[in-house]
Amino acid sequence: MTDPRSELAFATDRIRALLQTLERLAAGDTGTSLDISPAHDELDAIAFGINVLADELRWAHARITESERVKADELRERALRQSDANFATAFHSNPCAMTITRLSDGRFQDVNQSFEHQTGFRRDEVIGRTVEEFGLWIDPDDLAALTTRMLDGGQLNNLEVRFRTKSGAPATCVYSADIIRFGGEPCVLAVGLDITERKHSEIQAAKLREEMAHLGRVTMLDALTGSLAHELNQPLTAVMANAEAALRFMAADPPRLGDLRETLDEIVSANKRAGEVVRRMRTLLKKSGTLYEAVEVNGTVREVLKLLQSNALGRRIVVDVELASDLEPILGDRIQIQQVVINLLLNAFDAVQDREAANRRVCLRTVRRDSTAVIEVSDLGPGLHDDALARIFEPFYTTKPDGLGLGLSICRAIVGAHGGLLDATRNPGTGLTFSASFPLNGTMTAGAQPASRARLQEQQ
Amino acid sequence: MRDTATARIGLGDDGVLIVRIRDGARQRPADAQENLDTALAEGSGKRRPLLVDITGSPPLDADTRHLYSGQTLVDGFTALALLVEASPLGTMMGNVYFRVARPGIPTYLFTDEVRAVEWLKGYLE
């Protein structure tokens, strides 16, 4: 016989368990499950109902989650397909040559039409082959350097490289590359912008600039003739005087051999000085290609001062010189920089030569300003009106009755080719200051290249 | 008469297919599929009324319940009679099946097999 009280307690426990399970279910815990008693009574039926409810919720949740995952996968797949399609469009219709090569063995996986057009190689000729197999790159060092960088997981930006087309013609392109995954493998995606025509134009422009610079130096010859004569006159006079003395020493009885030797030494020395004057002038007027090297600014300025010393003296002009002590060498063409300084100094001399004695002064200064080396030439001349100052660097514009109007425009072109700037400002009191600033980090504009590179291109 | 892992299946002379779930046999979706396939084979591919005896079956999980009420049931059978234990739990199990699964053919809950077969005979084609 069952005790009604214990039966009631059992039922109460089961009801409590039902309620607790319902609470957990309501809180989102669908992992809950109630035991079914052997009685299979009403409470078991309710328990079963709750179990089914939890089960159905779990089932529905799983279906929804699965459905969302499938939908997300579909969206991702669609996005990927769209991305692939976009990439394919961008790749094949790109005006730049584009290639995809496998990183592990350097074999071409794909090239676009611009590549075919630029190199002359057909797509089916290159796919599956390496760049070495058909000798595309002119300089193997370029290829080795970029291969090393890409294998290191690097990235290349705007590297100028030379390649050879199928017909053998050399060409130049700006090359950038990055690593992508293509066909499940790491590959190098490279973009090459053909700058052969631009390069050719730059070289022509550089040649033209050199011709103009030389022309400018030749036109300066007239102004330097007086200096040259004066510079040569001194050693030649010394040679003449010493030669006469030597003749006298030889004619003496007995010949004064000690004095004779001393005099001959002085003749040799004077001759060397004359030779140095001629050498400086010839160097300046020599027609040669641009040669970029490390140029010591103060030394270059001193050379110019030696050339123009007698010119200034002849015009009774005082040249004040202030040279900075902290200037590093700049990358440039020494002769062309000298040409700029000579031109600025001669202009300054012209500006002050008719002034009263107190204003017949020119200041030549070198100074470091931020990351530039600046050569400044200031004069105490009458200066220029705004209109004239605005046009002073225009070709064939001149304020001088006998000027060609090319000197300053050539100077500005020279400084510009060095990555610098030539500018003119009015002084607070009177006169003008011309400032030629050159980058200390050796930045140069297109067409101006270091000596080694320029020579290499000439050979090719 | 054919036996599966969880049921005994046979075609009666009256044309009613009977799937009798073994006592205590816990069915998984694969078992449910096997039972339905076997019933179809037993019926020689003809649509017939079906009696499923779950008097000895423990409660089904959701996947199995849904499989029993899926397209196979609709395509292969004309009506379904569910034979349940004559207890509150048995009735609840049957009702839950019908309410939750909502099979696409006529269905009815029975605690008496004879009455169930009688009802099913009305769905012979």
Coordinates of C-alpha atoms in Angstrom, one line a residue:
Chain A
M1 CA 0.0 0.0 0.0
T2 CA 1.4 3.3 -1.0
D3 CA 1.7 6.1 1.5
P4 CA -0.4 9.0 0.2
R5 CA 1.9 11.5 1.8
S6 CA 5.0 10.1 0.2
E7 CA 3.1 9.9 -3.1
L8 CA 2.1 13.6 -2.7
A9 CA 5.8 14.5 -1.9
F10 CA 6.9 12.6 -5.1
A11 CA 4.4 14.4 -7.2
T12 CA 5.4 17.7 -5.7
D13 CA 9.1 17.1 -6.5
R14 CA 8.1 16.1 -10.1
I15 CA 6.0 19.3 -10.5
R16 CA 8.8 21.4 -9.1
A17 CA 11.2 19.7 -11.6
L18 CA 8.7 20.5 -14.4
L19 CA 8.6 24.2 -13.4
Q20 CA 12.4 24.5 -13.1
T21 CA 12.8 23.0 -16.5
L22 CA 10.2 25.4 -17.9
E23 CA 12.1 28.3 -16.4
R24 CA 15.4 27.1 -17.9
L25 CA 13.7 26.7 -21.2
A26 CA 12.2 30.2 -21.0
A27 CA 15.8 31.4 -20.2
G28 CA 16.9 29.9 -23.5
D29 CA 18.4 26.7 -22.2
T30 CA 17.2 24.2 -24.8
G31 CA 19.6 21.5 -23.6
T32 CA 17.3 20.6 -20.8
S33 CA 15.5 17.3 -20.6
L34 CA 13.1 15.7 -18.1
D35 CA 13.1 12.0 -17.0
I36 CA 10.0 10.0 -17.9
S37 CA 8.9 7.8 -15.0
P38 CA 7.7 4.2 -15.5
A39 CA 4.2 5.4 -14.5
H40 CA 3.6 7.1 -17.9
D41 CA 1.0 9.2 -16.2
E42 CA -0.1 12.8 -16.8
L43 CA 3.0 14.3 -15.3
D44 CA 5.1 12.1 -17.6
A45 CA 2.9 13.4 -20.5
I46 CA 3.7 17.0 -19.5
A47 CA 7.4 16.1 -19.1
F48 CA 7.4 14.5 -22.5
G49 CA 5.6 17.6 -23.9
I50 CA 8.3 19.9 -22.4
N51 CA 11.1 17.6 -23.7
V52 CA 9.6 17.8 -27.2
L53 CA 9.3 21.6 -26.9
A54 CA 12.9 21.8 -25.9
D55 CA 13.8 19.4 -28.7
E56 CA 11.9 21.3 -31.3
L57 CA 13.4 24.6 -30.2
R58 CA 16.9 23.1 -30.5
W59 CA 16.1 21.5 -33.8
A60 CA 14.6 24.8 -35.2
H61 CA 17.6 26.7 -33.9
A62 CA 20.0 24.3 -35.5
R63 CA 18.1 24.7 -38.8
I64 CA 18.1 28.4 -38.6
T65 CA 21.8 28.5 -37.8
E66 CA 22.5 26.1 -40.6
S67 CA 20.4 28.2 -42.9
E68 CA 22.2 31.3 -41.9
R69 CA 25.6 29.6 -42.4
V70 CA 24.6 28.5 -45.8
K71 CA 23.3 31.9 -46.7
A72 CA 26.5 33.5 -45.4
D73 CA 28.6 30.9 -47.4
E74 CA 26.6 31.8 -50.4
L75 CA 27.1 35.5 -49.9
R76 CA 30.8 34.9 -49.3
E77 CA 31.0 32.8 -52.4
R78 CA 29.1 35.3 -54.4
A79 CA 31.3 38.1 -53.1
L80 CA 34.4 36.1 -53.9
R81 CA 33.2 35.4 -57.4
Q82 CA 32.4 39.0 -57.9
S83 CA 35.8 40.0 -56.5
D84 CA 37.5 37.5 -58.8
A85 CA 35.5 38.9 -61.7
N86 CA 36.5 42.4 -60.8
F87 CA 40.1 41.4 -60.4
A88 CA 40.0 39.7 -63.8
T89 CA 38.5 42.8 -65.4
A90 CA 41.0 45.1 -63.7
F91 CA 43.8 42.7 -64.7
H92 CA 43.0 42.1 -68.3
S93 CA 41.8 45.6 -69.2
N94 CA 44.6 47.4 -67.3
P95 CA 46.6 49.8 -69.5
C96 CA 49.7 48.8 -67.5
A97 CA 51.4 45.5 -68.1
M98 CA 50.4 43.1 -65.4
T99 CA 51.8 39.7 -64.6
I100 CA 51.2 37.0 -62.1
T101 CA 54.2 34.7 -61.3
R102 CA 54.4 31.9 -58.9
L103 CA 56.6 32.8 -56.0
S104 CA 58.1 29.4 -55.5
D105 CA 59.5 28.9 -59.1
G106 CA 58.9 32.3 -60.8
R107 CA 56.8 30.7 -63.5
F108 CA 54.2 33.0 -65.2
Q109 CA 50.6 32.1 -64.3
D110 CA 49.0 34.9 -66.3
V111 CA 49.8 38.1 -68.2
N112 CA 47.4 40.7 -69.5
Q113 CA 47.0 42.3 -73.0
S114 CA 49.1 45.3 -72.1
F115 CA 52.0 43.0 -71.3
E116 CA 51.6 41.4 -74.7
H117 CA 51.5 44.8 -76.3
Q118 CA 54.5 46.2 -74.4
T119 CA 56.8 43.2 -74.7
G120 CA 55.6 41.6 -77.9
F121 CA 55.4 38.2 -76.2
R122 CA 52.0 36.4 -76.6
R123 CA 50.3 35.1 -73.5
D124 CA 50.5 31.5 -74.5
E125 CA 54.3 31.9 -75.1
V126 CA 55.0 33.0 -71.5
I127 CA 52.5 31.2 -69.3
G128 CA 54.3 28.3 -67.5
R129 CA 57.8 29.8 -68.3
T130 CA 60.1 31.8 -66.2
V131 CA 61.3 35.3 -67.0
E132 CA 64.9 34.1 -67.4
E133 CA 63.8 31.7 -70.1
F134 CA 63.1 34.4 -72.6
G135 CA 65.6 37.0 -71.3
L136 CA 63.1 39.7 -70.6
W137 CA 65.2 41.6 -68.1
I138 CA 68.3 43.5 -69.3
D139 CA 70.0 43.7 -66.0
P140 CA 70.1 40.3 -64.1
D141 CA 71.0 42.2 -60.9
D142 CA 67.6 44.0 -61.0
L143 CA 65.9 40.6 -61.2
A144 CA 68.0 39.1 -58.5
A145 CA 67.3 42.0 -56.2
L146 CA 63.6 42.0 -56.6
T147 CA 63.4 38.2 -56.4
T148 CA 65.2 38.3 -53.0
R149 CA 62.9 41.1 -51.8
M150 CA 59.8 39.2 -52.9
L151 CA 61.0 36.0 -51.3
D152 CA 61.5 37.9 -48.1
G153 CA 57.8 38.7 -48.2
G154 CA 58.5 42.2 -49.3
Q155 CA 56.9 44.7 -51.6
L156 CA 58.2 46.7 -54.4
N157 CA 57.1 50.2 -55.3
N158 CA 58.1 52.1 -58.4
L159 CA 61.3 50.4 -59.2
E160 CA 62.7 51.5 -62.5
V161 CA 63.8 48.5 -64.5
R162 CA 64.9 47.9 -68.1
F163 CA 63.6 45.1 -70.1
R164 CA 64.0 43.8 -73.6
T165 CA 61.0 43.3 -75.9
K166 CA 60.6 40.3 -78.1
S167 CA 62.2 42.2 -81.0
G168 CA 65.2 42.9 -78.8
A169 CA 64.5 46.6 -78.4
P170 CA 65.4 47.9 -74.9
A171 CA 62.6 49.5 -72.9
T172 CA 62.1 51.0 -69.5
C173 CA 59.2 50.5 -67.1
V174 CA 58.3 51.5 -63.5
Y175 CA 57.8 48.2 -61.7
S176 CA 55.7 47.6 -58.6
A177 CA 54.9 44.2 -57.1
D178 CA 53.2 42.6 -54.2
I179 CA 52.4 39.1 -53.1
I180 CA 48.9 37.8 -53.5
R181 CA 47.3 34.3 -53.4
F182 CA 46.4 33.0 -56.8
G183 CA 45.1 29.5 -57.4
G184 CA 45.8 28.8 -53.7
E185 CA 49.5 29.6 -54.0
P186 CA 51.5 32.7 -53.1
C187 CA 52.2 34.6 -56.3
V188 CA 53.8 37.9 -57.3
L189 CA 51.4 40.3 -58.8
A190 CA 53.5 42.8 -60.8
V191 CA 52.5 46.0 -62.5
G192 CA 54.8 47.7 -65.1
L193 CA 54.2 51.1 -66.5
D194 CA 56.0 51.6 -69.7
I195 CA 58.0 54.8 -69.5
T196 CA 60.3 54.2 -72.5
E197 CA 58.9 57.1 -74.5
R198 CA 59.0 59.4 -71.4
K199 CA 62.5 58.3 -70.7
H200 CA 63.5 59.0 -74.2
S201 CA 62.0 62.5 -74.0
E202 CA 63.7 63.1 -70.6
I203 CA 67.1 62.1 -72.1
Q204 CA 66.5 64.4 -75.0
A205 CA 65.5 67.2 -72.6
A206 CA 68.6 66.5 -70.5
K207 CA 70.8 66.7 -73.6
L208 CA 69.1 69.9 -74.7
R209 CA 69.6 71.3 -71.2
E210 CA 73.3 70.4 -71.4
E211 CA 73.5 72.2 -74.8
M212 CA 71.9 75.2 -73.3
A213 CA 74.1 75.1 -70.3
H214 CA 77.2 75.0 -72.5
L215 CA 75.8 77.8 -74.6
G216 CA 75.4 79.8 -71.4
R217 CA 79.0 79.2 -70.4
V218 CA 80.3 80.2 -73.9
T219 CA 78.3 83.4 -73.7
M220 CA 80.0 84.1 -70.3
L221 CA 83.4 83.9 -72.0
D222 CA 83.0 87.5 -73.2
A223 CA 82.6 88.6 -69.6
L224 CA 85.5 86.5 -68.4
T225 CA 87.9 87.5 -71.1
G226 CA 89.1 90.5 -69.1
S227 CA 89.6 88.3 -66.0
L228 CA 91.5 85.7 -68.1
A229 CA 93.8 88.3 -69.5
H230 CA 94.5 89.7 -66.1
E231 CA 95.0 86.3 -64.5
L232 CA 97.4 85.3 -67.3
N233 CA 99.2 88.6 -67.3
Q234 CA 100.6 88.2 -63.9
P235 CA 102.4 84.9 -64.3
L236 CA 103.5 85.8 -67.9
T237 CA 105.0 89.1 -66.6
A238 CA 106.8 87.1 -63.9
V239 CA 108.0 84.6 -66.5
M240 CA 109.3 87.3 -68.7
A241 CA 111.1 89.1 -65.8
N242 CA 112.6 85.9 -64.5
A243 CA 113.7 84.9 -68.0
E244 CA 115.6 88.2 -68.4
A245 CA 117.2 87.7 -65.0
A246 CA 118.2 84.2 -65.9
L247 CA 119.9 85.4 -69.0
R248 CA 121.8 87.9 -66.9
F249 CA 122.8 85.2 -64.4
M250 CA 124.1 83.1 -67.3
A251 CA 126.0 85.9 -68.8
A252 CA 127.9 86.6 -65.6
D253 CA 131.5 85.5 -65.3
P254 CA 131.4 83.1 -63.7
P255 CA 127.7 82.3 -64.3
R256 CA 125.6 82.6 -61.1
L257 CA 124.2 79.1 -61.2
G258 CA 122.6 79.3 -57.8
D259 CA 120.6 82.4 -58.7
L260 CA 119.9 80.9 -62.1
R261 CA 118.4 77.7 -60.6
E262 CA 116.2 79.8 -58.2
T263 CA 115.0 82.0 -61.1
L264 CA 114.2 79.0 -63.3
D265 CA 112.2 77.5 -60.4
E266 CA 110.2 80.8 -60.2
I267 CA 109.6 80.6 -64.0
V268 CA 108.3 77.0 -63.6
S269 CA 106.1 78.1 -60.7
A270 CA 104.7 81.1 -62.7
N271 CA 104.1 78.9 -65.6
K272 CA 102.1 76.5 -63.4
R273 CA 100.0 79.3 -62.2
A274 CA 99.2 80.3 -65.7
G275 CA 98.4 76.7 -66.6
E276 CA 96.0 76.5 -63.7
V277 CA 94.2 79.6 -64.9
V278 CA 93.9 78.1 -68.4
R279 CA 92.8 74.8 -67.0
R280 CA 90.0 76.4 -64.9
M281 CA 88.7 78.3 -67.9
R282 CA 88.9 75.2 -70.2
T283 CA 87.1 73.1 -67.7
L284 CA 84.4 75.6 -67.5
L285 CA 84.0 75.9 -71.2
K286 CA 84.4 72.2 -72.0
K287 CA 81.4 70.6 -73.6
S288 CA 80.6 67.4 -71.8
G289 CA 77.7 65.3 -70.5
T290 CA 76.2 65.9 -67.1
L291 CA 78.3 64.1 -64.5
Y292 CA 76.7 63.8 -61.1
E293 CA 79.0 63.3 -58.2
A294 CA 79.5 64.5 -54.6
V295 CA 80.2 68.2 -54.9
E296 CA 81.7 70.2 -52.1
V297 CA 79.8 73.5 -52.2
N298 CA 82.3 75.8 -50.5
G299 CA 85.2 74.4 -52.6
T300 CA 83.1 75.0 -55.8
V301 CA 82.3 78.5 -54.8
R302 CA 86.0 79.2 -54.0
E303 CA 87.0 78.1 -57.5
V304 CA 84.5 80.5 -58.9
L305 CA 85.9 83.3 -56.8
K306 CA 89.4 82.6 -58.1
L307 CA 88.0 82.9 -61.7
L308 CA 86.2 86.2 -61.0
Q309 CA 88.6 87.8 -58.6
S310 CA 90.3 90.0 -61.2
N311 CA 86.9 90.8 -62.8
A312 CA 85.7 92.2 -59.5
L313 CA 89.0 94.0 -58.9
G314 CA 88.9 95.5 -62.3
R315 CA 85.4 96.9 -61.6
R316 CA 86.4 98.0 -58.0
I317 CA 83.7 95.7 -56.5
V318 CA 84.1 94.3 -53.1
V319 CA 83.0 90.7 -52.7
D320 CA 82.1 89.7 -49.2
V321 CA 82.2 85.9 -48.7
E322 CA 80.5 84.0 -45.9
L323 CA 80.8 80.3 -46.2
A324 CA 78.8 77.9 -43.9
S325 CA 80.9 75.5 -41.9
D326 CA 78.3 72.8 -41.7
L327 CA 77.6 72.0 -45.3
E328 CA 77.7 68.4 -46.5
P329 CA 78.4 67.7 -50.1
I330 CA 75.5 67.8 -52.5
L331 CA 74.9 65.4 -55.4
G332 CA 75.4 67.4 -58.6
D333 CA 77.4 68.4 -61.6
R334 CA 80.3 70.6 -60.4
I335 CA 80.7 72.5 -63.6
Q336 CA 77.1 73.3 -63.9
I337 CA 76.9 74.5 -60.3
Q338 CA 80.0 76.7 -61.0
Q339 CA 78.2 78.1 -64.0
V340 CA 75.2 79.1 -61.9
V341 CA 77.4 80.9 -59.4
I342 CA 79.4 82.7 -62.0
N343 CA 76.3 83.8 -63.7
L344 CA 74.8 85.1 -60.5
L345 CA 78.0 86.9 -59.5
L346 CA 78.5 88.5 -63.0
N347 CA 74.9 89.7 -62.9
A348 CA 75.5 91.1 -59.4
F349 CA 78.7 92.8 -60.6
D350 CA 76.7 94.4 -63.5
A351 CA 74.1 95.6 -61.0
V352 CA 76.5 97.4 -58.7
Q353 CA 79.3 98.5 -61.0
D354 CA 77.8 101.9 -61.7
R355 CA 76.9 102.5 -58.0
E356 CA 78.8 104.8 -55.7
A357 CA 81.8 103.1 -53.9
A358 CA 79.8 102.3 -50.7
N359 CA 77.3 100.2 -52.7
R360 CA 79.7 98.5 -55.0
R361 CA 79.5 95.4 -52.8
V362 CA 78.3 91.9 -53.5
C363 CA 77.9 89.2 -50.9
L364 CA 78.4 85.6 -51.7
R365 CA 77.1 83.3 -49.0
T366 CA 76.6 79.6 -48.5
V367 CA 74.2 78.5 -45.8
R368 CA 72.5 75.3 -44.7
R369 CA 68.7 75.8 -44.6
D370 CA 66.7 72.7 -43.4
S371 CA 67.7 69.9 -45.7
T372 CA 69.1 72.1 -48.4
A373 CA 72.4 73.8 -49.2
V374 CA 71.8 77.3 -50.3
I375 CA 74.1 79.5 -52.3
E376 CA 73.1 83.2 -52.1
V377 CA 74.3 86.1 -54.1
S378 CA 73.2 89.6 -52.8
D379 CA 73.9 92.9 -54.4
L380 CA 73.4 96.5 -53.5
G381 CA 72.3 97.4 -57.0
P382 CA 69.1 99.4 -57.9
G383 CA 67.0 96.3 -57.8
L384 CA 64.0 95.6 -60.1
H385 CA 60.4 96.6 -60.4
D386 CA 57.7 93.9 -59.7
D387 CA 57.0 93.3 -63.4
A388 CA 60.7 92.7 -64.2
L389 CA 61.2 90.6 -61.1
A390 CA 58.3 88.4 -62.0
R391 CA 59.7 87.8 -65.5
I392 CA 63.4 87.6 -64.7
F393 CA 63.7 83.8 -65.2
E394 CA 61.8 83.8 -68.5
P395 CA 64.0 82.9 -71.5
F396 CA 65.0 85.8 -73.7
Y397 CA 63.8 88.3 -71.1
T398 CA 66.6 90.8 -70.1
T399 CA 66.9 94.1 -68.5
K400 CA 70.4 94.6 -70.0
P401 CA 70.8 96.4 -73.3
D402 CA 73.3 93.9 -74.5
G403 CA 71.9 90.8 -72.8
L404 CA 70.5 87.7 -74.4
G405 CA 68.1 86.9 -71.6
L406 CA 69.1 83.3 -71.3
G407 CA 71.6 83.2 -68.4
L408 CA 69.1 83.1 -65.6
S409 CA 66.6 80.8 -67.3
I410 CA 69.5 78.4 -68.0
C411 CA 70.6 78.7 -64.3
R412 CA 67.1 78.0 -63.1
A413 CA 66.9 74.9 -65.4
I414 CA 70.3 73.7 -64.0
V415 CA 69.2 74.1 -60.4
G416 CA 65.9 72.5 -61.1
A417 CA 67.5 69.5 -62.7
H418 CA 69.4 69.1 -59.4
G419 CA 66.1 68.9 -57.6
G420 CA 66.6 72.5 -56.3
L421 CA 65.2 75.9 -56.8
L422 CA 66.6 79.2 -58.0
D423 CA 64.7 82.2 -56.8
A424 CA 65.1 86.0 -56.5
T425 CA 63.9 88.4 -53.8
R426 CA 64.2 92.1 -53.3
N427 CA 66.4 93.1 -50.4
P428 CA 64.9 95.2 -47.6
G429 CA 67.1 98.2 -48.5
T430 CA 68.3 97.9 -52.0
G431 CA 69.3 95.4 -54.6
L432 CA 68.4 91.7 -55.1
T433 CA 69.2 88.4 -53.5
F434 CA 69.4 85.3 -55.7
S435 CA 69.1 82.0 -53.8
A436 CA 70.0 78.7 -55.3
S437 CA 69.0 75.8 -53.0
F438 CA 70.2 72.3 -53.6
P439 CA 68.8 69.2 -51.7
L440 CA 71.4 67.7 -49.4
N441 CA 69.9 64.2 -49.8
G442 CA 70.7 64.2 -53.4
T443 CA 67.2 64.3 -54.8
M444 CA 67.2 64.9 -58.6
T445 CA 64.5 65.5 -61.1
A446 CA 63.6 63.1 -63.9
G447 CA 66.4 62.8 -66.5
A448 CA 69.1 63.7 -64.1
Q449 CA 70.8 60.6 -62.8
P450 CA 74.0 59.6 -61.0
A451 CA 77.1 59.2 -63.1
S452 CA 77.2 55.4 -63.0
R453 CA 73.6 55.1 -64.2
A454 CA 74.0 57.7 -67.0
R455 CA 77.1 55.9 -68.2
L456 CA 75.4 52.5 -68.1
Q457 CA 72.6 53.8 -70.3
E458 CA 75.0 55.3 -72.8
Q459 CA 76.6 51.9 -73.2
Q460 CA 73.3 50.2 -73.8
Chain B
M1 CA 7.6 -9.8 -43.1
R2 CA 10.9 -8.0 -42.8
D3 CA 13.1 -7.0 -39.8
T4 CA 15.1 -3.9 -39.4
A5 CA 17.3 -2.8 -36.6
T6 CA 14.4 -1.2 -34.7
A7 CA 11.2 -2.6 -36.2
R8 CA 9.4 -5.5 -37.7
I9 CA 7.6 -4.6 -40.9
G10 CA 4.9 -6.5 -42.8
L11 CA 2.1 -6.2 -45.3
G12 CA -1.2 -7.5 -44.0
D13 CA -3.7 -9.5 -46.2
D14 CA -6.0 -6.5 -45.9
G15 CA -3.4 -4.4 -47.8
V16 CA -2.4 -2.4 -44.7
L17 CA 1.4 -2.0 -44.0
I18 CA 2.4 -2.4 -40.4
V19 CA 5.6 -1.0 -38.9
R20 CA 5.9 -2.3 -35.3
I21 CA 8.7 -0.6 -33.4
R22 CA 10.4 -3.0 -31.0
D23 CA 10.0 -2.5 -27.3
G24 CA 12.6 0.1 -26.0
A25 CA 14.2 0.5 -29.5
R26 CA 15.7 4.0 -29.6
Q27 CA 15.4 5.3 -33.2
R28 CA 17.8 7.6 -35.0
P29 CA 17.1 9.3 -38.3
A30 CA 18.9 6.4 -40.2
D31 CA 16.6 3.9 -38.5
A32 CA 13.6 5.9 -39.5
Q33 CA 14.7 6.1 -43.1
E34 CA 15.4 2.3 -43.1
N35 CA 12.0 1.6 -41.7
L36 CA 10.3 3.8 -44.3
D37 CA 12.3 2.3 -47.1
T38 CA 11.6 -1.2 -45.9
A39 CA 7.9 -0.5 -45.7
L40 CA 7.9 0.9 -49.2
A41 CA 9.7 -2.2 -50.5
E42 CA 7.3 -4.4 -48.6
G43 CA 4.4 -2.6 -50.2
S44 CA 5.9 -3.3 -53.7
G45 CA 6.1 0.4 -54.5
K46 CA 2.4 0.9 -54.3
R47 CA 0.9 3.6 -52.1
R48 CA -0.7 2.0 -49.2
P49 CA -2.1 2.9 -45.7
L50 CA 0.4 2.6 -42.9
L51 CA 0.1 1.7 -39.3
V52 CA 3.0 2.5 -37.0
D53 CA 2.9 0.9 -33.6
I54 CA 4.9 3.0 -31.1
T55 CA 3.4 1.5 -28.0
G56 CA 6.9 0.2 -26.9
S57 CA 8.9 3.0 -28.4
P58 CA 10.7 5.6 -26.3
P59 CA 10.1 9.2 -27.3
L60 CA 11.7 10.2 -30.7
D61 CA 14.2 13.0 -31.2
A62 CA 13.3 15.9 -33.4
D63 CA 15.3 14.8 -36.5
T64 CA 13.7 11.4 -36.4
R65 CA 10.2 12.9 -35.9
H66 CA 10.7 15.2 -38.9
L67 CA 12.0 12.4 -41.0
Y68 CA 8.9 10.3 -40.3
S69 CA 6.7 13.2 -41.4
G70 CA 8.7 14.1 -44.5
Q71 CA 8.1 13.7 -48.2
T72 CA 8.7 10.0 -48.2
L73 CA 5.6 9.5 -46.1
V74 CA 3.5 11.6 -48.4
D75 CA 4.8 10.0 -51.6
G76 CA 4.7 6.4 -50.4
F77 CA 1.6 6.1 -48.2
T78 CA -2.1 7.1 -48.3
A79 CA -2.8 7.5 -44.6
L80 CA -1.1 7.0 -41.2
A81 CA -2.5 5.5 -38.1
L82 CA -0.3 5.8 -35.0
L83 CA -0.8 3.1 -32.4
V84 CA 0.1 4.4 -29.0
E85 CA 0.1 3.2 -25.4
A86 CA -3.2 3.7 -23.6
S87 CA -1.8 6.1 -21.1
P88 CA -1.5 9.9 -20.8
L89 CA 2.1 9.7 -22.0
G90 CA 1.2 7.5 -25.0
T91 CA -1.6 10.0 -26.0
M92 CA 0.7 12.9 -25.6
M93 CA 3.4 11.2 -27.7
G94 CA 0.8 10.7 -30.5
N95 CA -0.6 14.2 -30.3
V96 CA 2.8 15.7 -30.2
Y97 CA 3.8 13.8 -33.3
F98 CA 0.7 15.0 -35.2
R99 CA 0.9 18.6 -33.9
V100 CA 4.6 19.1 -34.4
A101 CA 5.2 16.9 -37.4
R102 CA 2.0 17.8 -39.3
P103 CA 2.3 14.9 -41.8
G104 CA 0.8 15.7 -45.3
I105 CA -1.6 12.7 -45.4
P106 CA -4.6 11.8 -43.2
T107 CA -3.5 10.8 -39.8
Y108 CA -5.2 9.4 -36.7
L109 CA -4.2 8.3 -33.2
F110 CA -5.3 5.0 -31.9
T111 CA -4.8 2.9 -28.8
D112 CA -6.6 -0.1 -30.4
E113 CA -5.0 -1.8 -33.3
V114 CA -8.2 -3.3 -34.7
R115 CA -9.9 0.1 -34.9
A116 CA -6.8 1.5 -36.4
V117 CA -6.7 -1.1 -39.2
E118 CA -10.4 -0.6 -39.9
W119 CA -9.8 3.1 -40.3
L120 CA -6.9 2.6 -42.6
K121 CA -8.8 0.3 -44.9
G122 CA -10.7 3.3 -45.9
Y123 CA -7.5 4.5 -47.6
L124 CA -6.7 1.6 -49.8
E125 CA -6.2 2.6 -53.4

